């Protein structure tokens, strides 16, 4: 039987690792709705409606951090539009209900499914390969 203190320590360590990982992701860039609105030259209400459509179309993901909705920057063009090459991957990953933080992580981290390349990069250089890897990852036991 596992010692309850050890279980609590393991959970605390896991929570700290997760928080550190999320902080590292956030340091790669993310926009608040207000920042995205300014980038797009729109007011916040219009941007919120636009963002809801993009999420519904599986063209963008958002994450919640400290109670605020954030749009990871890697998935946007300089004009603040969704990068079209990512939508096929997002369709698969969002459809598998992996969670937005896990989706962000997988898209921007070197993947064994892509011989160590990042899915976000392969989506540009070889879209069919990137989509196949997303499908393999999404449906692998325990998200592999």
PDB file of N, CA, C and O in Angstrom, residues 22 24-30 61 63 70-74 99-109:
ATOM      1  N   UNK A  22       3.640  25.029 -18.059  1.00  0.00           N
ATOM      2  CA  UNK A  22       2.705  26.035 -18.588  1.00  0.00           C
ATOM      3  C   UNK A  22       3.347  27.418 -18.627  1.00  0.00           C
ATOM      4  O   UNK A  22       3.153  28.170 -19.577  1.00  0.00           O
ATOM      5  N   UNK A  24       6.501  27.987 -19.075  1.00  0.00           N
ATOM      6  CA  UNK A  24       7.410  27.951 -20.226  1.00  0.00           C
ATOM      7  C   UNK A  24       6.644  28.158 -21.532  1.00  0.00           C
ATOM      8  O   UNK A  24       7.099  28.907 -22.419  1.00  0.00           O
ATOM      9  N   UNK A  25       5.486  27.529 -21.670  1.00  0.00           N
ATOM     10  CA  UNK A  25       4.675  27.734 -22.870  1.00  0.00           C
ATOM     11  C   UNK A  25       4.255  29.194 -22.990  1.00  0.00           C
ATOM     12  O   UNK A  25       4.344  29.790 -24.068  1.00  0.00           O
ATOM     13  N   UNK A  26       3.809  29.776 -21.894  1.00  0.00           N
ATOM     14  CA  UNK A  26       3.360  31.167 -21.919  1.00  0.00           C
ATOM     15  C   UNK A  26       4.491  32.103 -22.320  1.00  0.00           C
ATOM     16  O   UNK A  26       4.248  33.115 -22.997  1.00  0.00           O
ATOM     17  N   UNK A  27       5.710  31.772 -21.958  1.00  0.00           N
ATOM     18  CA  UNK A  27       6.852  32.611 -22.335  1.00  0.00           C
ATOM     19  C   UNK A  27       7.144  32.557 -23.838  1.00  0.00           C
ATOM     20  O   UNK A  27       7.852  33.413 -24.353  1.00  0.00           O
ATOM     21  N   UNK A  28       6.587  31.577 -24.544  1.00  0.00           N
ATOM     22  CA  UNK A  28       6.768  31.541 -26.001  1.00  0.00           C
ATOM     23  C   UNK A  28       5.834  32.520 -26.697  1.00  0.00           C
ATOM     24  O   UNK A  28       6.002  32.791 -27.871  1.00  0.00           O
ATOM     25  N   UNK A  29       4.840  33.022 -25.966  1.00  0.00           N
ATOM     26  CA  UNK A  29       3.951  34.047 -26.502  1.00  0.00           C
ATOM     27  C   UNK A  29       2.492  33.657 -26.503  1.00  0.00           C
ATOM     28  O   UNK A  29       2.143  32.570 -26.947  1.00  0.00           O
ATOM     29  N   UNK A  30       1.685  34.543 -25.989  1.00  0.00           N
ATOM     30  CA  UNK A  30       0.231  34.378 -25.986  1.00  0.00           C
ATOM     31  C   UNK A  30      -0.381  35.769 -25.870  1.00  0.00           C
ATOM     32  O   UNK A  30       0.203  36.668 -25.272  1.00  0.00           O
ATOM     33  N   UNK A  61      -7.016  27.518 -30.879  1.00  0.00           N
ATOM     34  CA  UNK A  61      -7.285  27.096 -29.506  1.00  0.00           C
ATOM     35  C   UNK A  61      -6.975  28.269 -28.588  1.00  0.00           C
ATOM     36  O   UNK A  61      -6.229  29.180 -28.959  1.00  0.00           O
ATOM     37  N   UNK A  63      -6.259  29.013 -24.195  1.00  0.00           N
ATOM     38  CA  UNK A  63      -6.035  28.415 -22.883  1.00  0.00           C
ATOM     39  C   UNK A  63      -6.478  29.425 -21.837  1.00  0.00           C
ATOM     40  O   UNK A  63      -6.543  30.619 -22.113  1.00  0.00           O
ATOM     41  N   UNK A  70      -6.390  33.169 -23.109  1.00  0.00           N
ATOM     42  CA  UNK A  70      -5.217  33.543 -23.889  1.00  0.00           C
ATOM     43  C   UNK A  70      -5.183  32.766 -25.197  1.00  0.00           C
ATOM     44  O   UNK A  70      -5.577  31.601 -25.251  1.00  0.00           O
ATOM     45  N   UNK A  71      -4.688  33.421 -26.235  1.00  0.00           N
ATOM     46  CA  UNK A  71      -4.530  32.806 -27.551  1.00  0.00           C
ATOM     47  C   UNK A  71      -3.039  32.582 -27.772  1.00  0.00           C
ATOM     48  O   UNK A  71      -2.282  33.551 -27.875  1.00  0.00           O
ATOM     49  N   UNK A  72      -2.591  31.323 -27.822  1.00  0.00           N
ATOM     50  CA  UNK A  72      -1.175  31.070 -28.078  1.00  0.00           C
ATOM     51  C   UNK A  72      -0.736  31.696 -29.402  1.00  0.00           C
ATOM     52  O   UNK A  72      -1.380  31.509 -30.438  1.00  0.00           O
ATOM     53  N   UNK A  73       0.348  32.431 -29.356  1.00  0.00           N
ATOM     54  CA  UNK A  73       0.800  33.224 -30.501  1.00  0.00           C
ATOM     55  C   UNK A  73       1.247  32.374 -31.684  1.00  0.00           C
ATOM     56  O   UNK A  73       1.109  32.803 -32.832  1.00  0.00           O
ATOM     57  N   UNK A  74       1.769  31.174 -31.448  1.00  0.00           N
ATOM     58  CA  UNK A  74       2.320  30.371 -32.542  1.00  0.00           C
ATOM     59  C   UNK A  74       1.307  30.088 -33.643  1.00  0.00           C
ATOM     60  O   UNK A  74       1.673  29.838 -34.781  1.00  0.00           O
ATOM     61  N   UNK A  99      -7.443  18.482 -24.794  1.00  0.00           N
ATOM     62  CA  UNK A  99      -7.261  19.650 -23.938  1.00  0.00           C
ATOM     63  C   UNK A  99      -6.369  20.664 -24.633  1.00  0.00           C
ATOM     64  O   UNK A  99      -5.462  20.307 -25.390  1.00  0.00           O
ATOM     65  N   UNK A 100      -6.637  21.931 -24.379  1.00  0.00           N
ATOM     66  CA  UNK A 100      -5.924  22.989 -25.090  1.00  0.00           C
ATOM     67  C   UNK A 100      -4.454  23.093 -24.698  1.00  0.00           C
ATOM     68  O   UNK A 100      -3.595  23.334 -25.548  1.00  0.00           O
ATOM     69  N   UNK A 101      -4.137  22.904 -23.417  1.00  0.00           N
ATOM     70  CA  UNK A 101      -2.729  22.956 -23.019  1.00  0.00           C
ATOM     71  C   UNK A 101      -1.949  21.807 -23.650  1.00  0.00           C
ATOM     72  O   UNK A 101      -0.825  21.990 -24.119  1.00  0.00           O
ATOM     73  N   UNK A 102      -2.529  20.606 -23.662  1.00  0.00           N
ATOM     74  CA  UNK A 102      -1.854  19.450 -24.262  1.00  0.00           C
ATOM     75  C   UNK A 102      -1.704  19.643 -25.770  1.00  0.00           C
ATOM     76  O   UNK A 102      -0.675  19.276 -26.354  1.00  0.00           O
ATOM     77  N   UNK A 103      -2.700  20.235 -26.404  1.00  0.00           N
ATOM     78  CA  UNK A 103      -2.625  20.500 -27.837  1.00  0.00           C
ATOM     79  C   UNK A 103      -1.504  21.489 -28.128  1.00  0.00           C
ATOM     80  O   UNK A 103      -0.692  21.280 -29.041  1.00  0.00           O
ATOM     81  N   UNK A 104      -1.430  22.568 -27.360  1.00  0.00           N
ATOM     82  CA  UNK A 104      -0.355  23.554 -27.520  1.00  0.00           C
ATOM     83  C   UNK A 104       1.005  22.880 -27.346  1.00  0.00           C
ATOM     84  O   UNK A 104       1.924  23.056 -28.150  1.00  0.00           O
ATOM     85  N   UNK A 105       1.118  22.072 -26.317  1.00  0.00           N
ATOM     86  CA  UNK A 105       2.376  21.382 -26.050  1.00  0.00           C
ATOM     87  C   UNK A 105       2.778  20.513 -27.230  1.00  0.00           C
ATOM     88  O   UNK A 105       3.912  20.593 -27.723  1.00  0.00           O
ATOM     89  N   UNK A 106       1.865  19.677 -27.691  1.00  0.00           N
ATOM     90  CA  UNK A 106       2.223  18.744 -28.751  1.00  0.00           C
ATOM     91  C   UNK A 106       2.596  19.472 -30.038  1.00  0.00           C
ATOM     92  O   UNK A 106       3.566  19.112 -30.706  1.00  0.00           O
ATOM     93  N   UNK A 107       1.851  20.480 -30.389  1.00  0.00           N
ATOM     94  CA  UNK A 107       2.116  21.192 -31.641  1.00  0.00           C
ATOM     95  C   UNK A 107       3.478  21.886 -31.659  1.00  0.00           C
ATOM     96  O   UNK A 107       4.077  22.050 -32.724  1.00  0.00           O
ATOM     97  N   UNK A 108       3.976  22.284 -30.511  1.00  0.00           N
ATOM     98  CA  UNK A 108       5.190  23.102 -30.468  1.00  0.00           C
ATOM     99  C   UNK A 108       6.410  22.376 -29.893  1.00  0.00           C
ATOM    100  O   UNK A 108       7.445  23.000 -29.694  1.00  0.00           O
ATOM    101  N   UNK A 109       6.283  21.085 -29.667  1.00  0.00           N
ATOM    102  CA  UNK A 109       7.363  20.294 -29.075  1.00  0.00           C
ATOM    103  C   UNK A 109       7.830  19.239 -30.080  1.00  0.00           C
ATOM    104  O   UNK A 109       7.004  18.651 -30.771  1.00  0.00           O
TER     105      UNK A 109
END
